[in-house]
XYZ file of C-alpha atoms in Angstrom:
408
model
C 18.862 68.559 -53.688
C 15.797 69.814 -55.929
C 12.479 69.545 -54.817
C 11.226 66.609 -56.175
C 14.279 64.671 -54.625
C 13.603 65.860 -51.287
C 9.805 64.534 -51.569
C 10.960 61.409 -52.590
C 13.627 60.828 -49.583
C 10.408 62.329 -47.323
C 8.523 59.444 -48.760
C 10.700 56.166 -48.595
C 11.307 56.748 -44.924
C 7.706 57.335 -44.168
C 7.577 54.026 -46.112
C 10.176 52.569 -44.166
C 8.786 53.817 -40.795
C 6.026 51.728 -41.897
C 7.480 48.765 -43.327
C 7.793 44.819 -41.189
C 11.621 45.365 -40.780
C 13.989 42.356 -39.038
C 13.774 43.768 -35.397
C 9.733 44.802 -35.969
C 8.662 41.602 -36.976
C 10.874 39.535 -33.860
C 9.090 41.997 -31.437
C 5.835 41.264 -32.644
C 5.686 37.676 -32.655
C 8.016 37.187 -29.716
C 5.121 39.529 -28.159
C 2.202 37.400 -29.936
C 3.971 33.928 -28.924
C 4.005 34.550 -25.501
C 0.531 35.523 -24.939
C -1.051 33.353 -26.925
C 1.040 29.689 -26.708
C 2.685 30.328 -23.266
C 0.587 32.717 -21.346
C 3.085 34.951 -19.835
C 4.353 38.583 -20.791
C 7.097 39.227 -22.818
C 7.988 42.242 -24.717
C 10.835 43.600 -26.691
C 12.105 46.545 -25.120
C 14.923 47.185 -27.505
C 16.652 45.789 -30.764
C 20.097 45.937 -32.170
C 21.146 44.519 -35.645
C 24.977 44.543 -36.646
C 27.038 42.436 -39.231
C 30.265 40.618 -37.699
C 33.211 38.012 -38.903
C 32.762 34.540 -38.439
C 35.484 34.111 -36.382
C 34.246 37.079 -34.299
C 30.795 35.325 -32.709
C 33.243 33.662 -29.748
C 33.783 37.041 -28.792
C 29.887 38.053 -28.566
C 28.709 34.868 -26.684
C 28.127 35.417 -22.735
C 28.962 32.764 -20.013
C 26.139 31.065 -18.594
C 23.829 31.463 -21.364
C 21.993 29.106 -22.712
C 23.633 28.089 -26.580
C 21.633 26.812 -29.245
C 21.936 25.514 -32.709
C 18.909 26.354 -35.464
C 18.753 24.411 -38.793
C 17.878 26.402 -41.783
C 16.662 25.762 -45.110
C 18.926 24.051 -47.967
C 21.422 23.394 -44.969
C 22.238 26.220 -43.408
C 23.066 27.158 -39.554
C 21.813 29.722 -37.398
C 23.027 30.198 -33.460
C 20.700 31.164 -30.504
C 21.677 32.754 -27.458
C 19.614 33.055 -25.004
C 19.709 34.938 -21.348
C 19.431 32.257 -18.015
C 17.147 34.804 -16.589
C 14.808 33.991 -20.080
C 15.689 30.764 -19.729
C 13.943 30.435 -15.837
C 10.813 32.379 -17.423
C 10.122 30.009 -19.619
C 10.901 27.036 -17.325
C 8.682 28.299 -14.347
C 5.731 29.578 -16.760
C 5.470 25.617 -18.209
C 6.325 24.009 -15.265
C 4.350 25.649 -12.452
C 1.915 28.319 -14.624
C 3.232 31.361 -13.292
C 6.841 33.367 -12.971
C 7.837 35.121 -10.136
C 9.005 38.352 -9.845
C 12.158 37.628 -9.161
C 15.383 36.524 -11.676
C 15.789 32.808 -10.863
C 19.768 32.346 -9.606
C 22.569 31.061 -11.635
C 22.786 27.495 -12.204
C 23.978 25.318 -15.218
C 21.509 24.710 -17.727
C 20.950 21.465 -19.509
C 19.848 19.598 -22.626
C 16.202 19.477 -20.936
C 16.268 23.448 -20.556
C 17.029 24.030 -24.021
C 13.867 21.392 -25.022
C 11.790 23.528 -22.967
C 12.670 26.559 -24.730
C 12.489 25.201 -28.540
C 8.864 25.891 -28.712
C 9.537 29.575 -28.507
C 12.172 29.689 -30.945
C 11.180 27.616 -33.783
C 7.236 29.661 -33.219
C 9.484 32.965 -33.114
C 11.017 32.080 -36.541
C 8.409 31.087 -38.177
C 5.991 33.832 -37.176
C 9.048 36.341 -38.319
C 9.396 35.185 -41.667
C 5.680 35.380 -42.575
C 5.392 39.476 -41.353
C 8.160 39.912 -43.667
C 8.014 41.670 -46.689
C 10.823 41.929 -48.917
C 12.887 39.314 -50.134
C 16.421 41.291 -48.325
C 14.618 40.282 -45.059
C 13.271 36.947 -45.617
C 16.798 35.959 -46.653
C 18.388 37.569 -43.093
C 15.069 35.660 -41.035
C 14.754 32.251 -42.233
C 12.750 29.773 -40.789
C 14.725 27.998 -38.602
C 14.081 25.185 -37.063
C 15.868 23.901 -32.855
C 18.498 21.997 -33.584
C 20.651 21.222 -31.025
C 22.338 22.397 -27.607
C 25.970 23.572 -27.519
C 27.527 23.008 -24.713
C 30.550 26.022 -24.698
C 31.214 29.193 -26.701
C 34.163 27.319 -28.520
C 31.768 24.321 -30.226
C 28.838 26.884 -31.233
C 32.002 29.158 -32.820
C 32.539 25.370 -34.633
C 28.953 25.173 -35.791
C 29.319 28.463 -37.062
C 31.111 28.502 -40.117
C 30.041 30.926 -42.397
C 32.016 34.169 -43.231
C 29.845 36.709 -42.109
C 26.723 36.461 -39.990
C 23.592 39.064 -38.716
C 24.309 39.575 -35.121
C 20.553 40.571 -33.756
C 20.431 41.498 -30.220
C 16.876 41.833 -28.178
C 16.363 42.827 -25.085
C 13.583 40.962 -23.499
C 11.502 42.747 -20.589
C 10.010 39.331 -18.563
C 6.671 39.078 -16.502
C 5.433 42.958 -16.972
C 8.574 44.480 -15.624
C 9.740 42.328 -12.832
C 13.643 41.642 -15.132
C 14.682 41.763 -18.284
C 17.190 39.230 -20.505
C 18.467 38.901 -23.255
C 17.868 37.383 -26.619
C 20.414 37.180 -29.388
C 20.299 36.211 -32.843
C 23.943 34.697 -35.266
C 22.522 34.146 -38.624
C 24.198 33.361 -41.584
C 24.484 36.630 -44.285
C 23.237 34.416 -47.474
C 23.208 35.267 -51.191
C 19.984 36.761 -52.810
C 17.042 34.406 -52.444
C 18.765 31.835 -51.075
C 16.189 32.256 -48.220
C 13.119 29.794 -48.078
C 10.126 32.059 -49.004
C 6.826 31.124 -46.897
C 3.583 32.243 -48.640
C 0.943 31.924 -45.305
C 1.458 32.189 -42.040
C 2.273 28.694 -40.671
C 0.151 27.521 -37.835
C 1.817 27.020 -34.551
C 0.960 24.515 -32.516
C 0.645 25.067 -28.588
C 2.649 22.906 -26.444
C 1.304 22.202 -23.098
C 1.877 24.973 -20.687
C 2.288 23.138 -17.054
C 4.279 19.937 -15.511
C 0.951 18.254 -15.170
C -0.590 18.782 -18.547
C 2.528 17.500 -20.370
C 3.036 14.130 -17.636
C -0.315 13.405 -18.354
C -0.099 13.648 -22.017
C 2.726 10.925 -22.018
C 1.062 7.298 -23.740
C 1.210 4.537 -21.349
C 1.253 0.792 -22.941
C -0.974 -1.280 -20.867
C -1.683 -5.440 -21.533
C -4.927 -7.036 -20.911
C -3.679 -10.685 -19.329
C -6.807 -12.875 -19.550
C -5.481 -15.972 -18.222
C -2.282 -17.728 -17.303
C -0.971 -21.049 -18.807
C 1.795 -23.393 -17.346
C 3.391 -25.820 -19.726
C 6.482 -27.633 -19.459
C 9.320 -26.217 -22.171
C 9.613 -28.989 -24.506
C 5.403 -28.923 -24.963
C 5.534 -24.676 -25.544
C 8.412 -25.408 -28.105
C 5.777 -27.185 -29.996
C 3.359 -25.259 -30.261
C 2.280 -24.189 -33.905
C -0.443 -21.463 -35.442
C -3.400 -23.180 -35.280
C -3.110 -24.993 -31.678
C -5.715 -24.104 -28.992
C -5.168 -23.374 -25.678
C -7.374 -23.750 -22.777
C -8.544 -20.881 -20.425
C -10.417 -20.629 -17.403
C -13.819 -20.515 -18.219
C -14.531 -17.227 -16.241
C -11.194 -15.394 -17.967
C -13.283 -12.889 -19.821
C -14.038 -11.766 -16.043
C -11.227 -11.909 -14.438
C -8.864 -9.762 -16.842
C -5.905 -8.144 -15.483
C -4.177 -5.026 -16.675
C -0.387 -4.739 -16.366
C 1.889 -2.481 -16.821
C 5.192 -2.855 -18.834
C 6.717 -3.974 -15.496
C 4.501 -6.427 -14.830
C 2.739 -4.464 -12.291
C -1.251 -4.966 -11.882
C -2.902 -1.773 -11.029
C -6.531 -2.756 -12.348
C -8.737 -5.733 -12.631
C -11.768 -5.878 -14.807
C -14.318 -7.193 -17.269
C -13.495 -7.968 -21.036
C -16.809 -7.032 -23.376
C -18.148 -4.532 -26.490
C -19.037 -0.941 -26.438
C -20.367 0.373 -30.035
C -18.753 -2.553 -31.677
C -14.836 -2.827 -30.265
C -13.719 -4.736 -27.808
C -14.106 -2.662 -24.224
C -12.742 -3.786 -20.780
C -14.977 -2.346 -17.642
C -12.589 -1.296 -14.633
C -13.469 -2.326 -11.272
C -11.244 -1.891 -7.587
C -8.126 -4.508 -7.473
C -8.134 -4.104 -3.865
C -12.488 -5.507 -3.825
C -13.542 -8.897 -3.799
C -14.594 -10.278 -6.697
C -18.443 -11.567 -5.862
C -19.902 -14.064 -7.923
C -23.397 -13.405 -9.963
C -25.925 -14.984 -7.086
C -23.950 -13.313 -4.173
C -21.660 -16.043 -3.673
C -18.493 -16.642 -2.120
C -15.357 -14.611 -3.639
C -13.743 -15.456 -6.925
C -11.191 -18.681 -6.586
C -10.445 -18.632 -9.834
C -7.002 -17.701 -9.499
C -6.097 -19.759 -6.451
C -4.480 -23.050 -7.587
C -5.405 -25.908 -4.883
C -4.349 -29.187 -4.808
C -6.642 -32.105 -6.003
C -8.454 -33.829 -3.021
C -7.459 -37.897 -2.367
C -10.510 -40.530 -2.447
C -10.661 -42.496 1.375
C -10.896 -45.700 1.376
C -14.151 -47.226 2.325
C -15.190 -51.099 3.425
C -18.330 -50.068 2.971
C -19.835 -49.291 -0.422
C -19.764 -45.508 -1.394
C -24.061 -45.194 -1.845
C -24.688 -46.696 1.361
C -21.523 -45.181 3.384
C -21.106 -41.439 1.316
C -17.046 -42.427 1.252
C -16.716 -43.252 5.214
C -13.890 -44.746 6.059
C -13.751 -48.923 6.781
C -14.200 -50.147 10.091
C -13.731 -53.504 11.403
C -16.674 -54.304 13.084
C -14.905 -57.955 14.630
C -12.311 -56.194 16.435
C -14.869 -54.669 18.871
C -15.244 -56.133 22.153
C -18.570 -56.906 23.388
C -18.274 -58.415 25.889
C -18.962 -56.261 28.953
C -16.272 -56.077 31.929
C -15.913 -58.458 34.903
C -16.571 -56.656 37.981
C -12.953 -57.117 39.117
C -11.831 -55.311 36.654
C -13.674 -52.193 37.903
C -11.789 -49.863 39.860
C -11.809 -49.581 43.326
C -14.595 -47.387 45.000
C -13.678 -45.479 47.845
C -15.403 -45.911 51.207
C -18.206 -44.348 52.187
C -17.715 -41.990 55.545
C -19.691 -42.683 58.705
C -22.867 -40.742 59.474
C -22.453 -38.072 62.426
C -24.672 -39.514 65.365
C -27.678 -37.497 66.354
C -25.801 -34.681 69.024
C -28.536 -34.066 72.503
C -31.971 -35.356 73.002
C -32.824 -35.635 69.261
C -34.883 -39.017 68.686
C -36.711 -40.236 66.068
C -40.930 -39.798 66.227
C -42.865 -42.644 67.332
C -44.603 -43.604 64.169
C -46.715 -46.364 66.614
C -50.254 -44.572 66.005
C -50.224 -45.228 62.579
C -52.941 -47.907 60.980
C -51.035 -51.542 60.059
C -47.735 -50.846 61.291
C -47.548 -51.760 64.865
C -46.250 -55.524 65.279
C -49.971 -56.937 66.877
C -52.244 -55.422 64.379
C -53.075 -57.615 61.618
C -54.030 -56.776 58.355
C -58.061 -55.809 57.265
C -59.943 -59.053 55.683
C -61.066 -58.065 52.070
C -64.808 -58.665 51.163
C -65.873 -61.329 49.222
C -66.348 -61.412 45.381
C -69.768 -62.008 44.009
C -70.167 -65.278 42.138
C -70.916 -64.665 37.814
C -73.253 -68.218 37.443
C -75.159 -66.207 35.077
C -73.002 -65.657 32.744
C -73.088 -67.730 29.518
C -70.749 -70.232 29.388
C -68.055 -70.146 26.199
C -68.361 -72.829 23.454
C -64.555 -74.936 24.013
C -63.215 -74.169 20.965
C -61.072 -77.014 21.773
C -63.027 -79.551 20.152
C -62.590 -78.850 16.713
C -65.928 -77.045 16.893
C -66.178 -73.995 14.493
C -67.095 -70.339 14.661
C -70.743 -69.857 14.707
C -71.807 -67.707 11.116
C -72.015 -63.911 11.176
C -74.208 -63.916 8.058
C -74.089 -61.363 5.574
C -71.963 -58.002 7.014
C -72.673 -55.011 4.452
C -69.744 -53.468 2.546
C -68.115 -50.651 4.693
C -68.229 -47.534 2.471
C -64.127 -46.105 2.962
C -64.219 -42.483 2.191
């Protein structure tokens, strides 16, 4: 080998040493992924990359691993396999926000496991195919997209079809050393640019990283139920557009929000805020006050319409009294023999010893022989005018002129 030759061969695998090959670019963004979307630590401690017969991938899946289908570009399938101890990584990191340091134990893993680990893969692809940079390699790493879970070595064989496939195996070390898993790659060997070529890096979207965030980013359908309205079936089957309807007049505060069961778990207040309609919450469990302080809110309560009383006597003098018939009462008031029989009186206990009455004999007017005292004699009034007898017809003598009282 001359000189020149020997420079050149020196050259290409500095070149190469430099170059984003397959196995580089997986560690990278595997690396990247985690960190960035997911939080955790995960790093690529080793990378194999083999070609094998189609009919040979039965022989390199494992048992209890989690299988998955990727869709490719134009139609094509890749395979997934990925380790359970991976698998409980990725679960407890978006579940619960942290992994322990421990492998989680064997167990059968589900449709809902796979779901939870699509983010990874179809970032993982993606992310790949961009740091690529020749053509060879963007053909082996397209961007694949999850497909679906296979339940058994013997259908993901089935879903593999293709002659000849890329068998690339990673080994994954998981939370900074506490295990390691494994990560392995079928894909489909593919003619010269059949590959989809990516010019920028896709963005990639972050998927919530705990139980609670992604519950509480679920939408709920909730109905405002402003009022209620009862109407036999043959009136509601004719109703047309057009016809009104009458609510309660205080329905606007009084709404109700349901649920899709039916369930109430708020009341409020229907009104604006910056020009849309806007409903203000308030306690179900409170009682609804009225404006002045009033009694609670009846609105709801359906009573029973109150009966008039007759009356005998008219309703402005009586206020709706009921009629009484004055005739029928006795007024007459009861003979004495009708009375009831009252019970004799007992005898008084005689005086016991020497007790006697005083002798009340010294007192003035009360013995038997005195008499009473003579009263004086009234002076006789013959000097007093005597009065005209008005008997005789005779008049009134005149008063004259009396001046006019002046009344205040």
């Amino acid at each position: 080998m001359s000189i020149l030759q020997r420079k050149a061969q020196a050259g290409k695998q500095e070149h190469q040493a430099r170059a984003m090959s397959v196995p580089k670019a997986l560690r990278v963004s595997i690396a990247k992924i985690a960190d960035d979307v997911f939080e955790m630590a995960l790093a690529v401690i080793g990378a194999t990359q083999e070609r094998c017969e189609g009919d040979a991938i039965s022989d390199k899946v494992e048992e209890g691993a989690l299988l998955v289908v990727m869709d490719g570009p134009q139609g094509i399938v890749g395979g997934v396999m990925v380790g359970p101890e991976l698998v409980g990584a990725m679960i407890q990191q978006q579940t619960m926000g942290t992994v322990s340091k421990t492998a989680s134990s064997e167990r059968e893993l589900t449709s809902t496991d796979a779901a939870l680990c699509a983010p990874l893969l179809d970032a993982m692809f993606e992310r790949a195919h961009a740091l690529l940079e020749t053509d060879a390699d963007r053909d082996i790493l397209c961007p694949y997209k999850f497909g679906a879970r296979v339940e058994d070595k013997r259908l993901m064989s089935l879903a593999l079809d293709k002659s000849e496939y890329h068998v690339i195996k990673l080994t994954i070390d998981v939370a900074g050393g506490a295990y390691q898993s494994a990560l392995t790659l079928f894909l489909p060997v593919l003619e010269k640019g059949a590959g989809l070529v990516l010019a920028d890096e896709p963005e990639i979207k972050k998927p919530p990283r705990t139980l609670e965030k992604t519950v509480m980013n679920i939408h709920a359908d909730l109905t405002a139920v402003l009022d209620r309205v009862r109407l036999p079936l043959s009136e509601l089957g004719k109703l047309m557009p057009g016809d009104i309807l009458s609510l309660n007049p205080d329905a606007f505060d009084t709404v109700e929000i349901m649920t899709r069961d039916r369930r109430m778990i708020s009341r409020g207040a229907m009104g604006q805020l910056e020009g849309k309609r806007a409903i203000q919450l308030i306690d179900p469990n409170a009682a609804t006050k009225s404006s002045n302080g009033g009694s609670e809110d009846l609105g709801h309560m359906e009573l029973s319409p109150v009966q008039p009383m007759n009356s005998a006597v008219s309703e402005d003098v009586a206020g709706g009294l009921p009629g009484m018939d004055i005739g029928a009462i006795d007024h007459e008031s009861p003979e004495v023999s009708d009375l009831p029989d009252l019970p004799d009186l007992p005898d008084l206990p005689a005086l016991e010893g020497d007790e006697k009455l005083p002798d009340f004999s010294d007192l003035p007017g009360l013995s038997d022989d005195d008499a009473l005292p003579e009263l004086p004699d009234l002076p006789e009034l013959s000097d007093m005018p005597e009065l005209p007898d008005l008997d005789g017809g005779e008049d009134l003598p005149e008063l004259g002129d009396i001046p006019d009282f002046k009344i205040a």
